[in-house]
Amino acid sequence: MNISEPVQKHIRLHTPFNDQKPGTSGLRKSSNYFTQPHYLESFIEAIFQTLPGVIGGTLVLGGDGRYGNQRAIDVILRMASAHGLSHVIATTGGILSTPAASHLIRRHDAIGGIILSASHNPGGPHGDFGVKVNGANGGPASESLTDEIYKCTQRLDGYKTLESVALPLDKPGNHRIGNMTVEVIDGVDDYICLMQRLFDFDRISALLRNDFPIVFDAMHAVTGQYAKRLFEECLDAPLGTVLNGVPLEDF
């Protein structure tokens, strides 16, 4: 699918934000905070100005499905194209767990990943939102990198983006925004393959069939679709083993 020819824009900032210092798990604020004009864009601009290998690079992008996830993905995709990335790997529905993102980064030799999550913090319009940066090794960004991102946010005078329609994420497929390819994949498949290489599924499945009932409560968070595929489809656990398995914006 080709998105209509986008227009590149440079949005000016009157004053840089001074409160975007990431912690060990990224930048976390209330959902309302991230809806401030230019707030998310400012932090993403600092990431793209600081992360090594952006021009011509590959980025992994997804989140835990909380409120603001889809909007943030749209913002990041348009900004990624404006900054010269050649390839972004996104996931259906924008759903991607942190361990699965780490695996995708390493598998595709990406320059890193942006994971939209505030971990265990509640989601929703009155909950929290977060932006985490992972490096090329799949792990959380180093303190030196997050320090550089923070310094960049303090001196920004604007950010680059493209004016383009939102990209559909409802099913796998390839798209283009400007000169950048966006590959939408099933966010669970690669992670399941990794688990099958690490664990003996035949023995685990035999255990579950041999009068060893379990219940997994995903609490409507990102792990639900991974757990349903693993337990109920791959390991033959009874249907209903996974409770609250559909990710919700306000889990």
CSV table of C-alpha atoms in Angstrom, one decimal:
chain,number,residue,atom,x,y,z
A,1,MET,CA,0.0,0.0,0.0
A,2,ASN,CA,1.3,3.4,-0.9
A,3,ILE,CA,0.3,6.4,1.3
A,4,SER,CA,-0.3,9.6,-0.7
A,5,GLU,CA,2.8,11.7,-1.2
A,6,PRO,CA,3.6,13.3,2.2
A,7,VAL,CA,4.7,16.8,2.8
A,8,GLN,CA,7.7,17.3,5.1
A,9,LYS,CA,7.3,20.0,7.8
A,10,HIS,CA,9.4,21.5,10.4
A,11,ILE,CA,7.4,22.5,13.5
A,12,ARG,CA,8.8,25.3,15.6
A,13,LEU,CA,8.9,25.2,19.4
A,14,HIS,CA,8.8,28.4,21.2
A,15,THR,CA,10.3,26.9,24.3
A,16,PRO,CA,11.9,23.5,24.8
A,17,PHE,CA,10.5,21.1,27.5
A,18,ASN,CA,12.6,20.8,30.6
A,19,ASP,CA,11.0,17.7,32.2
A,20,GLN,CA,11.8,15.0,29.7
A,21,LYS,CA,14.6,13.2,31.6
A,22,PRO,CA,14.2,9.4,31.0
A,23,GLY,CA,14.5,7.0,33.9
A,24,THR,CA,15.8,3.4,33.6
A,25,SER,CA,12.5,2.4,31.9
A,26,GLY,CA,12.1,5.4,29.7
A,27,LEU,CA,10.0,8.6,30.0
A,28,ARG,CA,6.8,8.1,32.0
A,29,LYS,CA,4.1,10.7,32.6
A,30,SER,CA,0.4,10.8,32.8
A,31,SER,CA,-1.6,10.2,29.6
A,32,ASN,CA,-2.8,13.7,29.7
A,33,TYR,CA,0.7,15.0,29.9
A,34,PHE,CA,1.6,13.3,26.7
A,35,THR,CA,-1.3,14.9,24.9
A,36,GLN,CA,0.1,18.4,25.4
A,37,PRO,CA,0.9,20.0,22.0
A,38,HIS,CA,4.4,18.9,20.8
A,39,TYR,CA,5.3,17.0,24.0
A,40,LEU,CA,5.5,13.5,22.5
A,41,GLU,CA,7.0,14.9,19.3
A,42,SER,CA,9.7,16.7,21.3
A,43,PHE,CA,10.9,13.5,23.0
A,44,ILE,CA,10.8,11.5,19.7
A,45,GLU,CA,12.8,14.3,17.9
A,46,ALA,CA,15.5,14.0,20.6
A,47,ILE,CA,15.6,10.2,20.2
A,48,PHE,CA,16.0,10.5,16.4
A,49,GLN,CA,18.7,13.2,16.8
A,50,THR,CA,20.6,11.0,19.3
A,51,LEU,CA,20.2,7.3,18.4
A,52,PRO,CA,23.1,6.1,16.2
A,53,GLY,CA,22.4,4.9,12.7
A,54,VAL,CA,19.0,6.6,12.1
A,55,ILE,CA,19.6,7.6,8.4
A,56,GLY,CA,19.0,4.5,6.4
A,57,GLY,CA,18.4,2.4,9.5
A,58,THR,CA,15.7,-0.1,10.7
A,59,LEU,CA,13.6,0.6,13.8
A,60,VAL,CA,11.3,-1.7,15.7
A,61,LEU,CA,8.1,0.0,17.0
A,62,GLY,CA,5.1,-1.1,19.1
A,63,GLY,CA,3.5,-0.8,22.5
A,64,ASP,CA,1.4,-2.4,25.1
A,65,GLY,CA,-1.9,-1.1,23.7
A,66,ARG,CA,-2.7,1.4,26.4
A,67,TYR,CA,-4.5,4.7,25.7
A,68,GLY,CA,-2.5,6.8,23.3
A,69,ASN,CA,-0.7,3.8,21.7
A,70,GLN,CA,-2.1,4.2,18.2
A,71,ARG,CA,-1.7,8.0,18.1
A,72,ALA,CA,1.9,7.8,19.2
A,73,ILE,CA,2.7,5.1,16.6
A,74,ASP,CA,1.3,7.4,13.9
A,75,VAL,CA,3.4,10.4,15.2
A,76,ILE,CA,6.5,8.3,15.3
A,77,LEU,CA,6.1,6.7,11.9
A,78,ARG,CA,5.8,10.1,10.2
A,79,MET,CA,8.7,11.5,12.2
A,80,ALA,CA,10.8,8.4,11.4
A,81,SER,CA,10.3,9.0,7.7
A,82,ALA,CA,11.1,12.7,8.0
A,83,HIS,CA,14.4,11.7,9.7
A,84,GLY,CA,15.5,9.3,6.9
A,85,LEU,CA,14.9,5.9,8.4
A,86,SER,CA,14.5,3.3,5.6
A,87,HIS,CA,12.6,0.6,7.4
A,88,VAL,CA,10.2,0.4,10.4
A,89,ILE,CA,9.0,-2.9,11.7
A,90,ALA,CA,5.6,-2.4,13.4
A,91,THR,CA,3.0,-4.9,14.6
A,92,THR,CA,-0.7,-5.6,14.1
A,93,GLY,CA,-2.7,-3.4,16.3
A,94,GLY,CA,0.5,-1.8,17.4
A,95,ILE,CA,0.7,-4.5,20.1
A,96,LEU,CA,4.3,-5.5,21.1
A,97,SER,CA,5.6,-6.7,24.4
A,98,THR,CA,9.0,-5.5,25.6
A,99,PRO,CA,10.7,-9.0,25.4
A,100,ALA,CA,9.3,-9.5,21.9
A,101,ALA,CA,10.6,-6.1,20.8
A,102,SER,CA,14.0,-7.0,22.1
A,103,HIS,CA,14.0,-10.2,20.0
A,104,LEU,CA,12.9,-8.4,16.9
A,105,ILE,CA,15.6,-5.8,17.2
A,106,ARG,CA,18.3,-8.4,17.4
A,107,ARG,CA,16.8,-10.6,14.7
A,108,HIS,CA,16.5,-7.8,12.2
A,109,ASP,CA,19.8,-6.0,13.1
A,110,ALA,CA,17.8,-2.9,13.9
A,111,ILE,CA,19.4,0.3,15.3
A,112,GLY,CA,17.0,0.0,18.2
A,113,GLY,CA,13.4,0.2,19.1
A,114,ILE,CA,10.8,2.5,20.6
A,115,ILE,CA,8.4,0.7,22.9
A,116,LEU,CA,5.3,2.6,24.1
A,117,SER,CA,4.7,1.3,27.6
A,118,ALA,CA,4.6,2.4,31.2
A,119,SER,CA,5.0,-1.2,32.4
A,120,HIS,CA,2.7,-2.0,35.3
A,121,ASN,CA,1.3,1.5,35.6
A,122,PRO,CA,-2.4,1.6,34.8
A,123,GLY,CA,-3.5,2.8,31.4
A,124,GLY,CA,-6.4,4.9,30.2
A,125,PRO,CA,-7.1,8.6,29.8
A,126,HIS,CA,-6.4,9.1,33.5
A,127,GLY,CA,-3.6,6.6,33.7
A,128,ASP,CA,0.0,6.7,32.6
A,129,PHE,CA,1.9,6.6,29.3
A,130,GLY,CA,5.5,5.9,28.6
A,131,VAL,CA,8.1,5.8,25.8
A,132,LYS,CA,11.0,3.4,26.2
A,133,VAL,CA,14.1,3.3,24.0
A,134,ASN,CA,16.0,0.1,23.3
A,135,GLY,CA,19.5,-0.1,21.8
A,136,ALA,CA,20.8,-2.2,18.9
A,137,ASN,CA,21.5,-5.0,21.4
A,138,GLY,CA,17.8,-5.3,22.2
A,139,GLY,CA,18.3,-4.1,25.8
A,140,PRO,CA,17.2,-0.8,27.4
A,141,ALA,CA,19.1,2.3,26.2
A,142,SER,CA,22.3,2.9,28.1
A,143,GLU,CA,22.4,5.7,30.7
A,144,SER,CA,24.8,7.6,28.5
A,145,LEU,CA,22.3,7.5,25.6
A,146,THR,CA,19.3,8.6,27.7
A,147,ASP,CA,21.4,11.4,29.1
A,148,GLU,CA,22.2,12.6,25.6
A,149,ILE,CA,18.5,12.4,24.7
A,150,TYR,CA,17.6,14.5,27.7
A,151,LYS,CA,20.2,17.1,26.8
A,152,CYS,CA,18.8,17.2,23.3
A,153,THR,CA,15.3,17.9,24.6
A,154,GLN,CA,16.5,20.9,26.5
A,155,ARG,CA,17.9,22.7,23.4
A,156,LEU,CA,15.3,21.7,20.8
A,157,ASP,CA,13.8,24.5,18.7
A,158,GLY,CA,11.5,22.3,16.7
A,159,TYR,CA,11.0,18.9,15.2
A,160,LYS,CA,10.7,17.3,11.7
A,161,THR,CA,7.6,15.4,10.6
A,162,LEU,CA,5.6,14.5,7.6
A,163,GLU,CA,2.0,15.5,6.8
A,164,SER,CA,0.4,12.1,5.9
A,165,VAL,CA,-2.6,10.0,6.6
A,166,ALA,CA,-2.5,7.4,9.4
A,167,LEU,CA,-1.2,4.0,8.5
A,168,PRO,CA,-3.5,1.0,8.9
A,169,LEU,CA,-2.2,-1.5,11.4
A,170,ASP,CA,-5.1,-4.0,11.4
A,171,LYS,CA,-3.3,-6.7,9.4
A,172,PRO,CA,0.2,-7.7,8.2
A,173,GLY,CA,1.4,-5.9,5.1
A,174,ASN,CA,4.0,-3.6,3.6
A,175,HIS,CA,3.4,0.2,3.2
A,176,ARG,CA,5.4,3.3,2.4
A,177,ILE,CA,5.5,6.7,3.9
A,178,GLY,CA,7.7,8.9,1.8
A,179,ASN,CA,10.9,6.9,1.2
A,180,MET,CA,10.5,4.7,4.2
A,181,THR,CA,9.0,1.1,4.2
A,182,VAL,CA,6.7,0.2,7.0
A,183,GLU,CA,6.5,-3.6,7.5
A,184,VAL,CA,3.5,-4.6,9.7
A,185,ILE,CA,4.0,-8.1,11.1
A,186,ASP,CA,2.2,-10.4,13.5
A,187,GLY,CA,3.9,-9.3,16.8
A,188,VAL,CA,3.5,-12.8,18.4
A,189,ASP,CA,4.9,-15.1,15.7
A,190,ASP,CA,8.6,-14.4,16.1
A,191,TYR,CA,8.4,-14.6,19.9
A,192,ILE,CA,6.6,-18.0,19.8
A,193,CYS,CA,9.4,-19.3,17.5
A,194,LEU,CA,12.0,-18.0,20.0
A,195,MET,CA,10.2,-19.8,22.9
A,196,GLN,CA,10.0,-23.0,21.0
A,197,ARG,CA,13.8,-22.9,20.5
A,198,LEU,CA,14.4,-22.2,24.2
A,199,PHE,CA,11.9,-24.6,25.9
A,200,ASP,CA,10.7,-28.1,25.3
A,201,PHE,CA,7.1,-27.6,24.3
A,202,ASP,CA,6.4,-31.3,24.1
A,203,ARG,CA,7.2,-31.9,27.7
A,204,ILE,CA,5.4,-28.8,28.9
A,205,SER,CA,2.3,-29.8,26.8
A,206,ALA,CA,2.4,-33.3,28.3
A,207,LEU,CA,2.5,-31.8,31.8
A,208,LEU,CA,-0.5,-29.6,31.2
A,209,ARG,CA,-2.4,-32.5,29.8
A,210,ASN,CA,-1.5,-34.7,32.8
A,211,ASP,CA,-3.9,-33.2,35.3
A,212,PHE,CA,-1.8,-30.0,35.9
A,213,PRO,CA,-4.4,-27.3,35.4
A,214,ILE,CA,-3.2,-23.7,35.3
A,215,VAL,CA,-4.9,-20.3,35.0
A,216,PHE,CA,-3.1,-17.2,33.5
A,217,ASP,CA,-4.7,-13.8,34.2
A,218,ALA,CA,-3.4,-11.3,31.6
A,219,MET,CA,-5.4,-8.5,33.2
A,220,HIS,CA,-6.2,-7.1,29.8
A,221,ALA,CA,-2.5,-6.1,29.3
A,222,VAL,CA,-0.1,-6.8,26.5
A,223,THR,CA,0.7,-10.4,27.5
A,224,GLY,CA,-2.8,-11.7,26.7
A,225,GLN,CA,-2.3,-12.5,23.1
A,226,TYR,CA,1.1,-14.1,23.7
A,227,ALA,CA,-0.3,-16.2,26.5
A,228,LYS,CA,-3.3,-17.4,24.5
A,229,ARG,CA,-1.1,-18.4,21.6
A,230,LEU,CA,1.4,-20.1,23.9
A,231,PHE,CA,-0.8,-21.9,26.3
A,232,GLU,CA,-4.1,-22.6,24.4
A,233,GLU,CA,-2.7,-23.1,20.9
A,234,CYS,CA,0.9,-24.3,21.2
A,235,LEU,CA,0.8,-26.2,24.5
A,236,ASP,CA,-2.8,-27.5,24.3
A,237,ALA,CA,-4.0,-26.0,27.5
A,238,PRO,CA,-7.9,-25.9,27.7
A,239,LEU,CA,-9.7,-23.0,26.2
A,240,GLY,CA,-10.3,-20.5,29.0
A,241,THR,CA,-6.9,-21.1,30.6
A,242,VAL,CA,-6.0,-17.4,29.8
A,243,LEU,CA,-8.3,-14.9,31.4
A,244,ASN,CA,-8.7,-11.3,30.4
A,245,GLY,CA,-6.5,-11.9,27.4
A,246,VAL,CA,-7.6,-9.0,25.2
A,247,PRO,CA,-5.5,-5.9,25.7
A,248,LEU,CA,-7.5,-2.8,26.6
A,249,GLU,CA,-6.6,0.8,26.6
A,250,ASP,CA,-7.4,1.2,30.3
A,251,PHE,CA,-6.0,-2.0,31.7
